[in-house]
Tab-separated table of C-alpha atoms and ligand atoms in Angstrom:
chain	number	residue	atom	x	y	z
I	1	UNK	CA	-14.448	6.032	-100.325
I	2	UNK	CA	-14.571	3.338	-97.640
I	3	UNK	CA	-18.318	3.672	-97.348
I	4	UNK	CA	-18.606	3.446	-101.143
I	5	UNK	CA	-16.612	0.226	-101.148
I	6	UNK	CA	-18.592	-1.211	-98.359
I	7	UNK	CA	-21.839	-0.325	-100.057
I	8	UNK	CA	-20.668	-1.846	-103.249
I	9	UNK	CA	-19.582	-5.071	-101.462
I	10	UNK	CA	-22.954	-5.330	-99.715
I	11	UNK	CA	-24.696	-4.609	-102.994
I	12	UNK	CA	-22.751	-7.294	-104.896
I	13	UNK	CA	-23.224	-9.792	-102.020
I	14	UNK	CA	-27.003	-9.114	-101.941
I	15	UNK	CA	-27.344	-9.366	-105.738
I	16	UNK	CA	-25.232	-12.612	-105.633
I	17	UNK	CA	-27.228	-14.045	-102.768
I	18	UNK	CA	-30.483	-13.084	-104.554
I	19	UNK	CA	-29.289	-14.786	-107.714
I	20	UNK	CA	-27.924	-17.921	-106.258
I	21	UNK	CA	-31.110	-19.372	-104.868
I	22	UNK	CA	-34.088	-19.595	-107.157
I	23	UNK	CA	-37.718	-18.957	-105.992
I	24	UNK	CA	-39.180	-21.319	-108.540
I	25	UNK	CA	-37.816	-24.608	-110.072
I	26	UNK	CA	-38.929	-26.100	-113.320
I	27	UNK	CA	-37.380	-29.540	-113.596
I	28	UNK	CA	-37.497	-31.247	-117.004
I	29	UNK	CA	-36.821	-34.955	-117.312
I	30	UNK	CA	-36.431	-36.484	-120.800
I	31	UNK	CA	-37.004	-40.276	-119.924
I	32	UNK	CA	-34.367	-42.308	-121.676
I	33	UNK	CA	-32.821	-39.158	-123.166
I	34	UNK	CA	-29.060	-39.719	-123.594
I	35	UNK	CA	-26.679	-37.514	-125.498
I	36	UNK	CA	-27.281	-39.298	-128.828
I	37	UNK	CA	-31.084	-38.764	-128.375
I	38	UNK	CA	-30.359	-35.020	-127.795
I	39	UNK	CA	-28.093	-34.934	-130.820
I	40	UNK	CA	-30.792	-36.517	-133.056
I	41	UNK	CA	-33.311	-33.862	-131.810
I	42	UNK	CA	-30.768	-31.156	-132.654
I	43	UNK	CA	-30.421	-32.485	-136.206
I	44	UNK	CA	-34.180	-32.650	-136.605
I	45	UNK	CA	-34.762	-29.194	-135.232
I	46	UNK	CA	-31.598	-27.341	-136.310
I	47	UNK	CA	-31.359	-25.768	-132.925
I	48	UNK	CA	-32.773	-26.940	-129.654
I	49	UNK	CA	-34.496	-24.923	-126.937
I	50	UNK	CA	-32.155	-26.608	-124.484
I	51	UNK	CA	-29.258	-24.712	-126.080
I	52	UNK	CA	-30.545	-21.554	-124.444
I	53	UNK	CA	-29.106	-22.986	-121.256
I	54	UNK	CA	-25.710	-21.402	-120.477
I	55	UNK	CA	-24.759	-24.236	-118.111
I	56	UNK	CA	-24.188	-27.879	-119.151
I	57	UNK	CA	-22.981	-30.984	-117.272
I	58	UNK	CA	-23.382	-34.685	-116.912
I	59	UNK	CA	-24.932	-36.869	-114.252
I	60	UNK	CA	-24.155	-40.458	-113.376
I	61	UNK	CA	-27.384	-42.518	-113.128
I	62	UNK	CA	-26.658	-45.907	-111.453
I	63	UNK	CA	-28.995	-47.052	-108.655
I	64	UNK	CA	-28.365	-48.590	-105.287
I	65	UNK	CA	-29.059	-51.982	-106.762
I	66	UNK	CA	-27.729	-51.891	-110.326
I	67	UNK	CA	-25.228	-50.246	-112.562
I	68	UNK	CA	-28.252	-49.721	-114.965
I	69	UNK	CA	-31.019	-47.924	-113.295
I	70	UNK	CA	-34.682	-48.099	-113.962
I	71	UNK	CA	-36.987	-45.018	-114.063
I	72	UNK	CA	-38.291	-45.679	-110.427
I	73	UNK	CA	-34.850	-45.635	-108.765
I	74	UNK	CA	-33.733	-42.778	-111.003
I	75	UNK	CA	-36.841	-40.664	-110.159
I	76	UNK	CA	-36.296	-41.326	-106.419
I	77	UNK	CA	-32.641	-40.229	-106.744
I	78	UNK	CA	-33.636	-37.111	-108.546
I	79	UNK	CA	-36.575	-36.258	-106.308
I	80	UNK	CA	-35.133	-37.140	-102.907
I	81	UNK	CA	-31.287	-37.021	-103.351
I	82	UNK	CA	-30.996	-40.599	-102.135
I	83	UNK	CA	-30.233	-43.692	-104.137
I	84	UNK	CA	-32.536	-46.744	-103.915
I	85	UNK	CA	-33.134	-50.056	-105.538
I	86	UNK	CA	-34.581	-50.513	-108.977
I	87	UNK	CA	-38.390	-50.507	-108.984
I	88	UNK	CA	-38.675	-48.652	-105.669
I	89	UNK	CA	-40.455	-45.293	-105.462
I	90	UNK	CA	-39.678	-42.567	-102.881
I	91	UNK	CA	-38.315	-45.058	-100.263
I	92	UNK	CA	-34.805	-46.142	-99.196
I	93	UNK	CA	-33.450	-49.545	-100.153
I	94	UNK	CA	-34.785	-50.778	-96.733
I	95	UNK	CA	-38.251	-49.312	-97.533
I	96	UNK	CA	-38.249	-46.109	-95.379
I	97	UNK	CA	-39.998	-43.089	-96.844
I	98	UNK	CA	-37.745	-40.328	-98.057
I	99	UNK	CA	-38.674	-36.627	-98.257
I	100	UNK	CA	-38.916	-35.606	-101.888
I	101	UNK	CA	-38.555	-32.128	-103.422
I	102	UNK	CA	-42.324	-31.675	-103.857
I	103	UNK	CA	-42.900	-32.325	-100.042
I	104	UNK	CA	-39.965	-29.863	-99.355
I	105	UNK	CA	-41.710	-27.238	-101.597
I	106	UNK	CA	-45.091	-27.724	-99.930
I	107	UNK	CA	-43.509	-27.303	-96.530
I	108	UNK	CA	-42.082	-24.034	-97.687
I	109	UNK	CA	-45.580	-22.913	-98.812
I	110	UNK	CA	-44.891	-23.325	-102.506
I	111	UNK	CA	-47.301	-24.747	-105.075
I	112	UNK	CA	-46.290	-27.978	-106.855
I	113	UNK	CA	-47.144	-29.861	-110.003
I	114	UNK	CA	-46.296	-32.569	-112.446
I	115	UNK	CA	-46.961	-32.648	-116.140
I	116	UNK	CA	-46.227	-35.779	-118.053
I	117	UNK	CA	-47.164	-37.753	-121.161
I	118	UNK	CA	-47.761	-41.113	-119.444
I	119	UNK	CA	-50.017	-42.361	-116.721
I	120	UNK	CA	-49.588	-40.205	-113.628
I	121	UNK	CA	-48.974	-43.503	-111.806
I	122	UNK	CA	-45.953	-44.397	-113.911
I	123	UNK	CA	-42.455	-44.439	-112.434
I	124	UNK	CA	-41.176	-40.982	-113.069
I	125	UNK	CA	-44.197	-38.893	-111.926
I	126	UNK	CA	-44.895	-41.339	-109.046
I	127	UNK	CA	-41.231	-41.077	-107.949
I	128	UNK	CA	-41.875	-37.357	-107.166
I	129	UNK	CA	-45.022	-37.887	-105.144
I	130	UNK	CA	-45.428	-41.292	-103.502
I	131	UNK	CA	-43.595	-43.725	-101.202
I	132	UNK	CA	-44.095	-47.432	-102.173
I	133	UNK	CA	-41.672	-50.374	-102.438
I	134	UNK	CA	-42.741	-51.244	-105.947
I	135	UNK	CA	-43.599	-49.359	-109.103
I	136	UNK	CA	-46.120	-52.029	-110.092
I	137	UNK	CA	-48.598	-50.947	-107.298
I	138	UNK	CA	-50.546	-48.625	-109.631
I	139	UNK	CA	-53.836	-48.534	-107.547
I	140	UNK	CA	-51.904	-47.694	-104.270
I	141	UNK	CA	-49.757	-45.195	-106.205
I	142	UNK	CA	-52.980	-43.495	-107.521
I	143	UNK	CA	-54.341	-43.376	-103.965
I	144	UNK	CA	-51.266	-41.718	-102.644
I	145	UNK	CA	-51.239	-39.225	-105.586
I	146	UNK	CA	-54.900	-38.354	-104.977
I	147	UNK	CA	-54.195	-37.886	-101.191
I	148	UNK	CA	-51.144	-35.689	-101.811
I	149	UNK	CA	-51.145	-31.901	-101.824
I	150	UNK	CA	-49.853	-31.640	-105.376
I	151	UNK	CA	-51.701	-28.709	-106.955
I	152	UNK	CA	-51.224	-29.643	-110.680
I	153	UNK	CA	-51.542	-33.140	-112.011
I	154	UNK	CA	-51.423	-33.373	-115.794
I	155	UNK	CA	-51.031	-36.721	-117.639
I	156	UNK	CA	-52.882	-39.988	-118.136
I	157	UNK	CA	-54.011	-42.876	-115.882
I	158	UNK	CA	-57.749	-42.149	-115.324
I	159	UNK	CA	-58.404	-45.937	-114.954
I	160	UNK	CA	-56.434	-46.008	-111.728
I	161	UNK	CA	-58.083	-42.896	-109.970
I	162	UNK	CA	-61.268	-42.525	-107.957
I	163	UNK	CA	-62.636	-39.587	-110.100
I	164	UNK	CA	-65.384	-38.262	-107.669
I	165	UNK	CA	-62.772	-38.227	-104.830
I	166	UNK	CA	-60.301	-36.281	-106.993
I	167	UNK	CA	-63.090	-33.946	-108.141
I	168	UNK	CA	-63.710	-33.023	-104.506
I	169	UNK	CA	-60.359	-31.438	-104.077
I	170	UNK	CA	-59.546	-30.126	-107.564
I	171	UNK	CA	-60.931	-29.064	-110.965
I	172	UNK	CA	-60.499	-32.040	-113.212
I	173	UNK	CA	-60.309	-31.836	-117.107
I	174	UNK	CA	-60.853	-35.145	-118.918
I	175	UNK	CA	-60.641	-33.912	-122.578
I	176	UNK	CA	-58.653	-31.554	-124.563
I	177	UNK	CA	-61.585	-29.131	-124.735
I	178	UNK	CA	-62.043	-29.234	-120.929
I	179	UNK	CA	-58.258	-28.782	-120.615
I	180	UNK	CA	-58.281	-25.689	-122.766
I	181	UNK	CA	-61.116	-24.139	-120.815
I	182	UNK	CA	-59.567	-24.885	-117.397
I	183	UNK	CA	-58.682	-21.277	-116.710
I	184	UNK	CA	-56.507	-20.800	-113.681
I	185	UNK	CA	-57.990	-22.716	-110.672
I	186	UNK	CA	-55.673	-23.084	-107.773
I	187	UNK	CA	-55.624	-26.901	-107.991
I	188	UNK	CA	-56.179	-28.652	-111.352
I	189	UNK	CA	-55.897	-32.116	-112.785
I	190	UNK	CA	-56.022	-33.023	-116.499
I	191	UNK	CA	-56.242	-36.792	-116.813
I	192	UNK	CA	-56.696	-37.099	-120.517
I	193	UNK	CA	-56.173	-40.872	-121.134
I	194	UNK	CA	-57.450	-44.037	-119.526
I	195	UNK	CA	-53.802	-45.144	-119.092
I	196	UNK	CA	-51.029	-43.790	-121.279
I	197	UNK	CA	-51.239	-41.201	-124.140
I	198	UNK	CA	-50.203	-42.192	-127.645
I	199	UNK	CA	-46.999	-40.872	-129.339
I	200	UNK	CA	-46.582	-37.151	-129.847
I	201	UNK	CA	-48.187	-36.901	-133.283
I	202	UNK	CA	-51.489	-38.254	-131.966
I	203	UNK	CA	-51.640	-36.527	-128.618
I	204	UNK	CA	-54.637	-34.076	-128.350
I	205	UNK	CA	-52.647	-31.745	-126.075
I	206	UNK	CA	-48.852	-31.368	-126.423
I	207	UNK	CA	-46.428	-31.449	-123.662
I	208	UNK	CA	-45.727	-27.760	-124.314
I	209	UNK	CA	-49.367	-26.806	-123.759
I	210	UNK	CA	-49.441	-28.909	-120.520
I	211	UNK	CA	-46.225	-27.148	-119.368
I	212	UNK	CA	-47.668	-23.613	-120.195
I	213	UNK	CA	-50.804	-24.265	-118.347
I	214	UNK	CA	-49.099	-25.768	-115.319
I	215	UNK	CA	-46.853	-22.740	-115.121
I	216	UNK	CA	-49.806	-20.318	-115.496
I	217	UNK	CA	-51.574	-22.002	-112.634
I	218	UNK	CA	-48.536	-22.531	-110.241
I	219	UNK	CA	-47.044	-19.052	-110.835
I	220	UNK	CA	-50.127	-17.505	-109.154
I	221	UNK	CA	-48.585	-18.603	-105.835
I	222	UNK	CA	-46.644	-15.621	-104.333
I	223	UNK	CA	-44.463	-18.109	-102.432
I	224	UNK	CA	-43.110	-19.666	-105.558
I	225	UNK	CA	-43.461	-23.243	-107.106
I	226	UNK	CA	-41.892	-26.482	-108.091
I	227	UNK	CA	-42.917	-28.192	-111.391
I	228	UNK	CA	-41.694	-31.473	-112.812
I	229	UNK	CA	-42.220	-32.049	-116.569
I	230	UNK	CA	-41.436	-35.377	-118.105
I	231	UNK	CA	-41.025	-36.273	-121.804
I	232	UNK	CA	-42.040	-39.748	-120.906
I	233	UNK	CA	-42.035	-41.584	-124.184
I	234	UNK	CA	-38.506	-40.943	-125.459
I	235	UNK	CA	-37.816	-44.068	-123.303
I	236	UNK	CA	-40.606	-46.093	-124.882
I	237	UNK	CA	-39.450	-45.547	-128.419
I	238	UNK	CA	-36.056	-46.473	-127.164
I	239	UNK	CA	-37.324	-49.753	-125.740
I	240	UNK	CA	-39.009	-50.459	-129.144
I	241	UNK	CA	-35.844	-49.489	-131.075
I	242	UNK	CA	-38.030	-47.077	-132.990
I	243	UNK	CA	-35.684	-44.247	-134.217
I	244	UNK	CA	-38.280	-41.881	-135.815
I	245	UNK	CA	-40.359	-41.863	-132.558
I	246	UNK	CA	-37.328	-41.336	-130.512
I	247	UNK	CA	-36.635	-38.165	-132.528
I	248	UNK	CA	-40.198	-36.926	-132.524
I	249	UNK	CA	-40.555	-37.467	-128.691
I	250	UNK	CA	-37.220	-35.477	-128.151
I	251	UNK	CA	-38.570	-32.711	-130.389
I	252	UNK	CA	-41.895	-32.628	-128.511
I	253	UNK	CA	-40.006	-32.563	-125.184
I	254	UNK	CA	-37.762	-29.769	-126.292
I	255	UNK	CA	-40.702	-27.679	-127.330
I	256	UNK	CA	-41.995	-27.992	-123.748
I	257	UNK	CA	-38.517	-26.997	-122.564
I	258	UNK	CA	-38.894	-23.826	-124.609
I	259	UNK	CA	-42.103	-22.860	-122.716
I	260	UNK	CA	-40.243	-23.377	-119.388
I	261	UNK	CA	-37.406	-21.259	-120.510
I	262	UNK	CA	-39.634	-18.476	-121.940
I	263	UNK	CA	-41.243	-18.136	-118.428
I	264	UNK	CA	-37.908	-18.325	-116.675
I	265	UNK	CA	-36.406	-15.520	-118.863
I	266	UNK	CA	-39.275	-13.161	-118.110
I	267	UNK	CA	-39.620	-14.159	-114.436
I	268	UNK	CA	-35.870	-13.885	-113.461
I	269	UNK	CA	-36.292	-15.979	-110.255
I	270	UNK	CA	-36.800	-19.393	-111.869
I	271	UNK	CA	-34.268	-22.128	-112.205
I	272	UNK	CA	-34.771	-24.547	-115.143
I	273	UNK	CA	-33.017	-27.818	-115.118
I	274	UNK	CA	-33.170	-30.392	-117.974
I	275	UNK	CA	-31.848	-33.823	-117.603
I	276	UNK	CA	-32.623	-37.488	-118.169
I	277	UNK	CA	-33.202	-40.324	-115.710
I	278	UNK	CA	-31.054	-42.693	-117.917
I	279	UNK	CA	-30.321	-43.519	-121.468
I	280	UNK	CA	-32.482	-46.093	-123.287
I	281	UNK	CA	-31.390	-48.496	-126.039
I	282	UNK	CA	-27.780	-47.653	-126.503
I	283	UNK	CA	-29.078	-45.393	-129.265
I	284	UNK	CA	-26.815	-44.374	-132.137
I	285	UNK	CA	-27.194	-41.757	-134.852
I	286	UNK	CA	-25.725	-43.410	-137.962
I	287	UNK	CA	-26.736	-41.276	-141.027
I	288	UNK	CA	-28.700	-38.208	-141.982
I	289	UNK	CA	-28.322	-34.615	-143.069
I	290	UNK	CA	-27.881	-31.366	-141.114
I	291	UNK	CA	-28.907	-29.236	-144.092
I	292	UNK	CA	-32.210	-31.279	-144.542
I	293	UNK	CA	-32.751	-31.717	-140.839
I	294	UNK	CA	-33.045	-35.388	-141.408
I	295	UNK	CA	-32.214	-38.363	-139.213
I	296	UNK	CA	-32.101	-41.229	-141.747
I	297	UNK	CA	-30.436	-44.093	-139.986
I	298	UNK	CA	-30.329	-44.995	-136.346
I	299	UNK	CA	-29.268	-47.989	-134.417
I	300	UNK	CA	-29.702	-49.491	-130.898
I	301	UNK	CA	-27.528	-51.854	-128.848
I	302	UNK	CA	-30.597	-53.476	-127.180
I	303	UNK	CA	-34.075	-52.921	-125.896
I	304	UNK	CA	-33.259	-51.924	-122.318
I	305	UNK	CA	-31.546	-49.040	-120.478
I	306	UNK	CA	-27.815	-48.256	-120.480
I	307	UNK	CA	-25.635	-46.820	-117.759
I	308	UNK	CA	-24.390	-43.910	-119.753
I	309	UNK	CA	-24.192	-40.487	-117.986
I	310	UNK	CA	-27.152	-38.197	-118.556
I	311	UNK	CA	-26.755	-34.724	-120.010
I	312	UNK	CA	-27.667	-31.861	-117.691
I	313	UNK	CA	-28.646	-28.320	-118.885
I	314	UNK	CA	-29.546	-25.468	-116.485
I	315	UNK	CA	-30.779	-21.829	-116.720
I	316	UNK	CA	-31.376	-19.245	-114.198
I	317	UNK	CA	-30.484	-18.478	-110.548
I	318	UNK	CA	-28.492	-21.379	-109.010
I	319	UNK	CA	-27.775	-22.954	-112.388
I	320	UNK	CA	-23.988	-22.662	-112.168
I	321	UNK	CA	-23.759	-25.404	-109.567
I	322	UNK	CA	-24.912	-27.957	-112.296
I	323	UNK	CA	-21.713	-27.414	-114.375
I	324	UNK	CA	-19.472	-30.443	-114.473
I	325	UNK	CA	-19.916	-34.009	-113.568
I	326	UNK	CA	-22.323	-34.953	-110.619
I	327	UNK	CA	-24.221	-37.898	-109.383
I	328	UNK	CA	-28.001	-37.822	-110.042
I	329	UNK	CA	-28.538	-37.672	-106.304
I	330	UNK	CA	-26.670	-34.285	-106.247
I	331	UNK	CA	-29.475	-32.880	-108.391
I	332	UNK	CA	-32.155	-33.994	-105.945
I	333	UNK	CA	-30.093	-32.747	-102.922
I	334	UNK	CA	-29.486	-29.330	-104.565
I	335	UNK	CA	-33.079	-28.768	-105.574
I	336	UNK	CA	-34.226	-29.650	-101.968
I	337	UNK	CA	-31.562	-27.296	-100.523
I	338	UNK	CA	-32.559	-24.502	-102.855
I	339	UNK	CA	-36.230	-24.980	-101.878
I	340	UNK	CA	-35.497	-24.969	-98.192
I	341	UNK	CA	-33.445	-21.688	-98.399
I	342	UNK	CA	-35.443	-19.897	-101.073
I	343	UNK	CA	-37.323	-16.714	-100.881
I	344	UNK	CA	-41.000	-17.180	-100.094
K	1	LIG	ZN1	-37.424	-47.484	-119.661
């Protein structure tokens, strides 16, 4: 009997230990996606893919320099677990480079990637790869991205990259057709626009397709992977006080979340986290219809960001720690801790 109890204890401990640290992390960021934006997406879709997450929480978003963060400081907080000043990427307020989750994953032998619908040099993806004092340094940011060991780079920004240099180290797709015939090389870039892609309705490749292909490539690594996916333009529609495009960008982002959750459900060792870097616009949902899935009237406080807490959704091993209220740096710290202690 004692032996049986001991065995059961060990078994439960092993299962719990195995479940608590993920092997893979897929991290989704809806740029500018506050709770009202999520609500608008739910009205438009009926039910959101994000709702498949059993764990929900909130994250405070302020930066080291301001109550209202920008995307650079927020990306740095989420990727490194350290707060910095607005405009700064991957460095401390006094400009020292900070280790980010992608670098931690590479050290652990894992594959890494980013898939976004903006220029790869823009604040959020850059905040997961580079170390520069200003987000405005696009050519320098592109150089650091090209020199990095990131295995999957999907987005825009071709104008900033030295294409022949990039082609030396990875397969590069420049059109939707080339993207769809990429296959599964170990390292791949799809740089589909000179700078930024258009809004969702006009994009030749959806964020969901980018996410599915990125996972397909990265999941080949037996040591696991880290992938960051950004719904970049929820924020931009917010800056323009453009309600309909806020809604369609949230819908497009949520479709991509579904692809991540589909993989995580089958894989069993993958943590999916969905959050925002900040809210944009002071967005409000003012009229519409649940039955007709219609968002008819929206409003905005202004054309900038706000300091509202960001929603957090999590699914898979390790997800339970994201329940409750945390600081955005806790998300970065936790992801790095998981990566450093995860199964290879
Ligand atoms: Zn913004």
